[in-house]
């Protein structure tokens, strides 16, 4: 592809359709007519110019019809008669979850087995914590109320 192709709005594969349609930008969420999509030239880090079809909403960086900017009509067909989207007969109805956490999720698929060690069903967190604290009891420092007051006085005297 020659450098001139990057500057020609007519050869860009993400140009808006010849017949205006209502579109929705994924970046800013705005809806508008496709004839408002703007051609902009930008310079990349190497100093080369490149053109993009861009969302006309100020501050939005959505680019390209069929990339970030889509028709609002789910039955939209391009000038070639091709549908923008295709659907399989096996797809779930809208609103039904495609992924069922209880049936489809297995943590061992996402981490090595030696790292995955679920708690037993009879696990009691409070008992475990009491056991740990009892084992550490001899090594833990317990402050009295007087020591807490001394610490507060020391904090008042800090230079910052």
PDB file of N, CA and C in Angstrom, residues 15-25 30-37 65-66 69-79 84-85:
ATOM      1  N   UNK A  15     -14.414   4.119   5.682  1.00  0.00           N
ATOM      2  CA  UNK A  15     -15.144   5.329   5.294  1.00  0.00           C
ATOM      3  C   UNK A  15     -16.638   5.126   5.547  1.00  0.00           C
ATOM      4  N   UNK A  16     -17.363   6.226   5.781  1.00  0.00           N
ATOM      5  CA  UNK A  16     -18.809   6.108   6.012  1.00  0.00           C
ATOM      6  C   UNK A  16     -19.529   5.643   4.742  1.00  0.00           C
ATOM      7  N   UNK A  17     -20.714   5.097   4.902  1.00  0.00           N
ATOM      8  CA  UNK A  17     -21.453   4.616   3.721  1.00  0.00           C
ATOM      9  C   UNK A  17     -21.891   5.783   2.840  1.00  0.00           C
ATOM     10  N   UNK A  18     -22.082   5.518   1.531  1.00  0.00           N
ATOM     11  CA  UNK A  18     -22.492   6.599   0.624  1.00  0.00           C
ATOM     12  C   UNK A  18     -23.891   7.149   0.943  1.00  0.00           C
ATOM     13  N   UNK A  19     -24.778   6.280   1.429  1.00  0.00           N
ATOM     14  CA  UNK A  19     -26.101   6.754   1.843  1.00  0.00           C
ATOM     15  C   UNK A  19     -26.097   6.918   3.358  1.00  0.00           C
ATOM     16  N   UNK A  20     -26.392   8.120   3.846  1.00  0.00           N
ATOM     17  CA  UNK A  20     -26.320   8.362   5.294  1.00  0.00           C
ATOM     18  C   UNK A  20     -27.252   7.449   6.086  1.00  0.00           C
ATOM     19  N   UNK A  21     -26.731   7.000   7.238  1.00  0.00           N
ATOM     20  CA  UNK A  21     -27.513   6.200   8.184  1.00  0.00           C
ATOM     21  C   UNK A  21     -27.232   6.742   9.580  1.00  0.00           C
ATOM     22  N   UNK A  22     -28.130   6.447  10.504  1.00  0.00           N
ATOM     23  CA  UNK A  22     -27.887   6.835  11.885  1.00  0.00           C
ATOM     24  C   UNK A  22     -26.833   5.893  12.459  1.00  0.00           C
ATOM     25  N   UNK A  23     -25.841   6.472  13.164  1.00  0.00           N
ATOM     26  CA  UNK A  23     -24.747   5.682  13.731  1.00  0.00           C
ATOM     27  C   UNK A  23     -24.579   5.991  15.209  1.00  0.00           C
ATOM     28  N   UNK A  24     -23.836   5.106  15.861  1.00  0.00           N
ATOM     29  CA  UNK A  24     -23.551   5.211  17.298  1.00  0.00           C
ATOM     30  C   UNK A  24     -22.050   5.025  17.485  1.00  0.00           C
ATOM     31  N   UNK A  25     -21.425   5.938  18.246  1.00  0.00           N
ATOM     32  CA  UNK A  25     -19.987   5.836  18.507  1.00  0.00           C
ATOM     33  C   UNK A  25     -19.770   5.084  19.818  1.00  0.00           C
ATOM     34  N   UNK A  30     -22.491   8.823  21.539  1.00  0.00           N
ATOM     35  CA  UNK A  30     -23.401   9.713  20.826  1.00  0.00           C
ATOM     36  C   UNK A  30     -23.949   9.053  19.567  1.00  0.00           C
ATOM     37  N   UNK A  31     -25.146   9.471  19.191  1.00  0.00           N
ATOM     38  CA  UNK A  31     -25.760   9.026  17.942  1.00  0.00           C
ATOM     39  C   UNK A  31     -25.886  10.221  17.020  1.00  0.00           C
ATOM     40  N   UNK A  32     -25.630  10.022  15.740  1.00  0.00           N
ATOM     41  CA  UNK A  32     -25.692  11.089  14.751  1.00  0.00           C
ATOM     42  C   UNK A  32     -25.749  10.437  13.372  1.00  0.00           C
ATOM     43  N   UNK A  33     -25.930  11.247  12.330  1.00  0.00           N
ATOM     44  CA  UNK A  33     -25.969  10.721  10.968  1.00  0.00           C
ATOM     45  C   UNK A  33     -24.547  10.512  10.453  1.00  0.00           C
ATOM     46  N   UNK A  34     -24.348   9.452   9.691  1.00  0.00           N
ATOM     47  CA  UNK A  34     -23.013   9.060   9.242  1.00  0.00           C
ATOM     48  C   UNK A  34     -22.337  10.102   8.353  1.00  0.00           C
ATOM     49  N   UNK A  35     -23.111  10.978   7.697  1.00  0.00           N
ATOM     50  CA  UNK A  35     -22.479  11.979   6.845  1.00  0.00           C
ATOM     51  C   UNK A  35     -21.674  12.994   7.665  1.00  0.00           C
ATOM     52  N   UNK A  36     -21.856  12.991   8.990  1.00  0.00           N
ATOM     53  CA  UNK A  36     -21.106  13.901   9.860  1.00  0.00           C
ATOM     54  C   UNK A  36     -19.723  13.356  10.238  1.00  0.00           C
ATOM     55  N   UNK A  37     -19.461  12.080   9.963  1.00  0.00           N
ATOM     56  CA  UNK A  37     -18.150  11.499  10.261  1.00  0.00           C
ATOM     57  C   UNK A  37     -17.102  12.288   9.471  1.00  0.00           C
ATOM     58  N   UNK A  65     -15.951   3.877  10.470  1.00  0.00           N
ATOM     59  CA  UNK A  65     -17.262   3.253  10.335  1.00  0.00           C
ATOM     60  C   UNK A  65     -17.063   1.741  10.311  1.00  0.00           C
ATOM     61  N   UNK A  66     -17.722   1.052  11.212  1.00  0.00           N
ATOM     62  CA  UNK A  66     -17.566  -0.397  11.316  1.00  0.00           C
ATOM     63  C   UNK A  66     -16.428  -0.796  12.238  1.00  0.00           C
ATOM     64  N   UNK A  69     -17.480   3.133  15.122  1.00  0.00           N
ATOM     65  CA  UNK A  69     -18.750   3.793  14.790  1.00  0.00           C
ATOM     66  C   UNK A  69     -19.607   2.802  14.005  1.00  0.00           C
ATOM     67  N   UNK A  70     -20.795   2.501  14.545  1.00  0.00           N
ATOM     68  CA  UNK A  70     -21.652   1.477  13.946  1.00  0.00           C
ATOM     69  C   UNK A  70     -23.061   2.000  13.692  1.00  0.00           C
ATOM     70  N   UNK A  71     -23.747   1.423  12.693  1.00  0.00           N
ATOM     71  CA  UNK A  71     -25.147   1.791  12.455  1.00  0.00           C
ATOM     72  C   UNK A  71     -25.999   1.390  13.670  1.00  0.00           C
ATOM     73  N   UNK A  72     -27.009   2.188  13.949  1.00  0.00           N
ATOM     74  CA  UNK A  72     -27.911   1.849  15.053  1.00  0.00           C
ATOM     75  C   UNK A  72     -28.918   0.781  14.639  1.00  0.00           C
ATOM     76  N   UNK A  73     -29.119   0.608  13.355  1.00  0.00           N
ATOM     77  CA  UNK A  73     -30.048  -0.403  12.843  1.00  0.00           C
ATOM     78  C   UNK A  73     -29.355  -1.765  12.813  1.00  0.00           C
ATOM     79  N   UNK A  74     -29.817  -2.723  13.617  1.00  0.00           N
ATOM     80  CA  UNK A  74     -29.163  -4.033  13.638  1.00  0.00           C
ATOM     81  C   UNK A  74     -29.301  -4.794  12.315  1.00  0.00           C
ATOM     82  N   UNK A  75     -30.247  -4.385  11.475  1.00  0.00           N
ATOM     83  CA  UNK A  75     -30.447  -5.041  10.180  1.00  0.00           C
ATOM     84  C   UNK A  75     -29.742  -4.302   9.042  1.00  0.00           C
ATOM     85  N   UNK A  76     -28.866  -3.358   9.365  1.00  0.00           N
ATOM     86  CA  UNK A  76     -28.175  -2.549   8.358  1.00  0.00           C
ATOM     87  C   UNK A  76     -27.429  -3.436   7.368  1.00  0.00           C
ATOM     88  N   UNK A  77     -27.543  -3.072   6.085  1.00  0.00           N
ATOM     89  CA  UNK A  77     -26.791  -3.743   5.026  1.00  0.00           C
ATOM     90  C   UNK A  77     -26.035  -2.667   4.249  1.00  0.00           C
ATOM     91  N   UNK A  78     -24.787  -2.960   3.908  1.00  0.00           N
ATOM     92  CA  UNK A  78     -23.965  -2.026   3.144  1.00  0.00           C
ATOM     93  C   UNK A  78     -24.429  -1.929   1.710  1.00  0.00           C
ATOM     94  N   UNK A  79     -23.748  -1.070   0.948  1.00  0.00           N
ATOM     95  CA  UNK A  79     -24.133  -0.875  -0.456  1.00  0.00           C
ATOM     96  C   UNK A  79     -23.956  -2.152  -1.275  1.00  0.00           C
ATOM     97  N   UNK A  84     -23.970  -6.057   8.180  1.00  0.00           N
ATOM     98  CA  UNK A  84     -22.848  -5.662   9.031  1.00  0.00           C
ATOM     99  C   UNK A  84     -22.564  -6.753  10.056  1.00  0.00           C
ATOM    100  N   UNK A  85     -23.622  -7.398  10.574  1.00  0.00           N
ATOM    101  CA  UNK A  85     -23.476  -8.450  11.574  1.00  0.00           C
ATOM    102  C   UNK A  85     -24.100  -9.730  11.059  1.00  0.00           C
TER     103      UNK A  85
END
